[in-house]
XYZ file of C-alpha atoms in Angstrom:
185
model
C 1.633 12.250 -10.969
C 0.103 8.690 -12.030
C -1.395 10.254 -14.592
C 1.857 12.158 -16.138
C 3.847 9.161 -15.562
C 1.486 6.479 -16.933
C 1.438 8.185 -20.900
C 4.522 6.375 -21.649
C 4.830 3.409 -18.827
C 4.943 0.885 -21.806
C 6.871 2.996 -23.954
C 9.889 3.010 -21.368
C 9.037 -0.400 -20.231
C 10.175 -1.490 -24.052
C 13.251 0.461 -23.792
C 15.045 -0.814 -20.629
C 17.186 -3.835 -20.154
C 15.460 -6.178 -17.873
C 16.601 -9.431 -17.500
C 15.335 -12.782 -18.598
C 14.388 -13.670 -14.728
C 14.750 -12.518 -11.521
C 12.922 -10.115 -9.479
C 12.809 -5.940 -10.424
C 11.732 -3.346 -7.178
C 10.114 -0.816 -8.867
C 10.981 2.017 -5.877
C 8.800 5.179 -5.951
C 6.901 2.904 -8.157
C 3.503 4.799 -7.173
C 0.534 2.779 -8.431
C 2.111 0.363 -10.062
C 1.444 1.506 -13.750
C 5.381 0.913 -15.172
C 6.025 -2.365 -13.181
C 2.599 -3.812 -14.643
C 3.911 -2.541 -18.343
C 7.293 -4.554 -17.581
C 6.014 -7.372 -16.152
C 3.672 -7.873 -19.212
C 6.567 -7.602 -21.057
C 8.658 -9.700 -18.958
C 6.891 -12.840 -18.237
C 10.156 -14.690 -16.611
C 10.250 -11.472 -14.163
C 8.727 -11.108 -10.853
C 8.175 -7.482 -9.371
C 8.218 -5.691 -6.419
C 6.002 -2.418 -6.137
C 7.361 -0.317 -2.986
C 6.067 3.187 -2.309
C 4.678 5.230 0.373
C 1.838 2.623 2.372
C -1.199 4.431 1.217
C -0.126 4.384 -2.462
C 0.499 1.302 -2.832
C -2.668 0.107 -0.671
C -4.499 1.611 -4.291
C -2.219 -0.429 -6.974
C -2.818 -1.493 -10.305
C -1.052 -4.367 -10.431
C -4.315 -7.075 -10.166
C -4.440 -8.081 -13.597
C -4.983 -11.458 -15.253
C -1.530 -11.047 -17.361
C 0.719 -10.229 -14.395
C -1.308 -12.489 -11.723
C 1.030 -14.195 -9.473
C 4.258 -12.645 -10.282
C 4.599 -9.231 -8.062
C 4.215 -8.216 -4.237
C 3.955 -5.017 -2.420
C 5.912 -3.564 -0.095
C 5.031 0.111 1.830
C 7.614 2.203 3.053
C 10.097 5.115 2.889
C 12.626 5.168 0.257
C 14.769 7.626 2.402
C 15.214 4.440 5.069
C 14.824 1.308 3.223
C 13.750 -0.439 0.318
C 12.918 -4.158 -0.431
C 16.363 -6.461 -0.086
C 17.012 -9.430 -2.791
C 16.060 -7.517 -5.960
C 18.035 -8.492 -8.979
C 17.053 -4.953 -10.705
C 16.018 -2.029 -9.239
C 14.317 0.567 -11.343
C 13.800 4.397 -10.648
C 11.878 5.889 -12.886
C 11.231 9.732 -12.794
C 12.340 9.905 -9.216
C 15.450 11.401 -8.559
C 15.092 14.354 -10.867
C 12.361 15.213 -7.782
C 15.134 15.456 -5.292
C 18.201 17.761 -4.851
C 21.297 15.738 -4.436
C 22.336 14.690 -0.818
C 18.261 13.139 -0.636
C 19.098 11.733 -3.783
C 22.067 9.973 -2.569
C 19.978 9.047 0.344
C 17.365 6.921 -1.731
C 20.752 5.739 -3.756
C 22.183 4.357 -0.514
C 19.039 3.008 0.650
C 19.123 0.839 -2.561
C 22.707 0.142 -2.231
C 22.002 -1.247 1.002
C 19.571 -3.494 -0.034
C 21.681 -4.625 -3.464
C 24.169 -6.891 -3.335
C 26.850 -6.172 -5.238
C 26.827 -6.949 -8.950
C 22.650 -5.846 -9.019
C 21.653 -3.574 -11.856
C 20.162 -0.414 -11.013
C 18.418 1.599 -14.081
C 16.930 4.842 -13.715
C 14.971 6.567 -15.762
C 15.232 9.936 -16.504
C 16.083 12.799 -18.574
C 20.094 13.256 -19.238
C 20.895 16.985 -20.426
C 23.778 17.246 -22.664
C 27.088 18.260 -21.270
C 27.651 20.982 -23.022
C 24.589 22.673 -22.987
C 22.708 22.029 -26.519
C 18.790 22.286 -26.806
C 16.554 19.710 -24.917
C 13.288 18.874 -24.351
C 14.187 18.393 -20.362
C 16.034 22.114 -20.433
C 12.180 23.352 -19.490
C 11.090 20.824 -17.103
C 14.423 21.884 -15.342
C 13.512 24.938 -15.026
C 10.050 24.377 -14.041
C 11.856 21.827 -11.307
C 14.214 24.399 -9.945
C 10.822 26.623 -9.437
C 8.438 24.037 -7.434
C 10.917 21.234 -5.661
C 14.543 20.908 -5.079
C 14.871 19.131 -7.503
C 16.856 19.169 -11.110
C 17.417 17.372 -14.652
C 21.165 16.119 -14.371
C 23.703 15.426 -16.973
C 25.407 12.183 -17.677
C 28.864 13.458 -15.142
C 26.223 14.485 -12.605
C 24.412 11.200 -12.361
C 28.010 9.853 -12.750
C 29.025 11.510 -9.682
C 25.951 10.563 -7.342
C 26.174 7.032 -8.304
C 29.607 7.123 -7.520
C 28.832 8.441 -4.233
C 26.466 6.031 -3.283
C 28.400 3.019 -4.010
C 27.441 2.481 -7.886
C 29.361 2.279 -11.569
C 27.602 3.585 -14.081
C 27.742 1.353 -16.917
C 25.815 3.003 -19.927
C 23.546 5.406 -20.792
C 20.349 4.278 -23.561
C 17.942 7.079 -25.124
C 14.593 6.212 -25.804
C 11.990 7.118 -28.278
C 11.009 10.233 -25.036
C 12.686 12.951 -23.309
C 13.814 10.052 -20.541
C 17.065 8.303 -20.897
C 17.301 4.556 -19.206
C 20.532 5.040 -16.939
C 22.397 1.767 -15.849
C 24.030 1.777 -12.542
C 25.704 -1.376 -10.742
C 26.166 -1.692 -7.142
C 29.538 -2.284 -6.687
């Protein structure tokens, strides 16, 4: 999964809105790979890696250019993530999950967000009314191995309503992946 998910870490990292400080949970953040690409980015921003104990015991985050500036945290995203984040970032998890454990890792963050936080998720947003895209397959090849799905823009809509987020815009990127902004309201 590291693998997969590392080919375009800094690719995405370049496309989402982080903010000029503060502190971004990367949750289901596996190795580390995409918080070390924002963080090099991001040198005002501290990070958060949190992930299943074991995973994040074998991080990448111990580099010269992010040295200082992130923490680890083990856990299960289904109970609890790290409180105090000023962004938290999903990237390529929820399309793993059907919807009512999707709303439970959405209301574990909302939990742990105070209202006004930023929540951006990345992942692939298939067009409302159907038209080709690159995700259409990995849908299908989702529906076939996990209960999980690609979503449209009214079906992430709907589950961030659900779990106590507005979503506030919707930016493509140079990949399949979208970058999704949420706020916990």
């Amino acid at each position: 999964m590291s693998e997969m998910s590392g080919q375009d870490d800094d690719l995405l990292a370049g496309s989402c809105p982080f903010p000029g400080s503060g502190t971004v949970v990367d949750v289901g953040g596996g190795r580390g790979g995409f918080l070390r690409a924002v963080l090099s980015r991001e040198p005002a921003l501290t990070g958060v890696l949190f992930d299943q104990p074991d995973t994040v015991a074998d991080h990448v985050l111990d580099t010269e250019e992010v040295r200082g500036r992130w923490s680890v945290a083990g856990g299960d995203f289904f109970s609890e993530v790290p409180a105090g984040g000023d962004l938290y970032v999903l990237k390529r998890i929820l399309h793993d999950w059907n919807d009512e454990d999707c709303l439970r890792i959405l209301g574990s963050i909302r939990r742990a967000a105070a209202p006004g936080k930023r929540l951006l998720v990345v992942d692939a947003v298939l067009p409302d009314n159907g038209d080709p895209h690159p995700a259409v397959e990995v849908d299908v090849i989702m529906l076939m191995l996990v209960s999980g799905r690609e979503r449209t823009a009214k079906e992430f809509e709907q589950l961030f309503t659900r779990a106590g987020f507005k979503l506030n815009r919707i930016l493509p990127t140079p990949s399949p992946a979208s970058v999704i902004e949420a706020e916990a309201v």
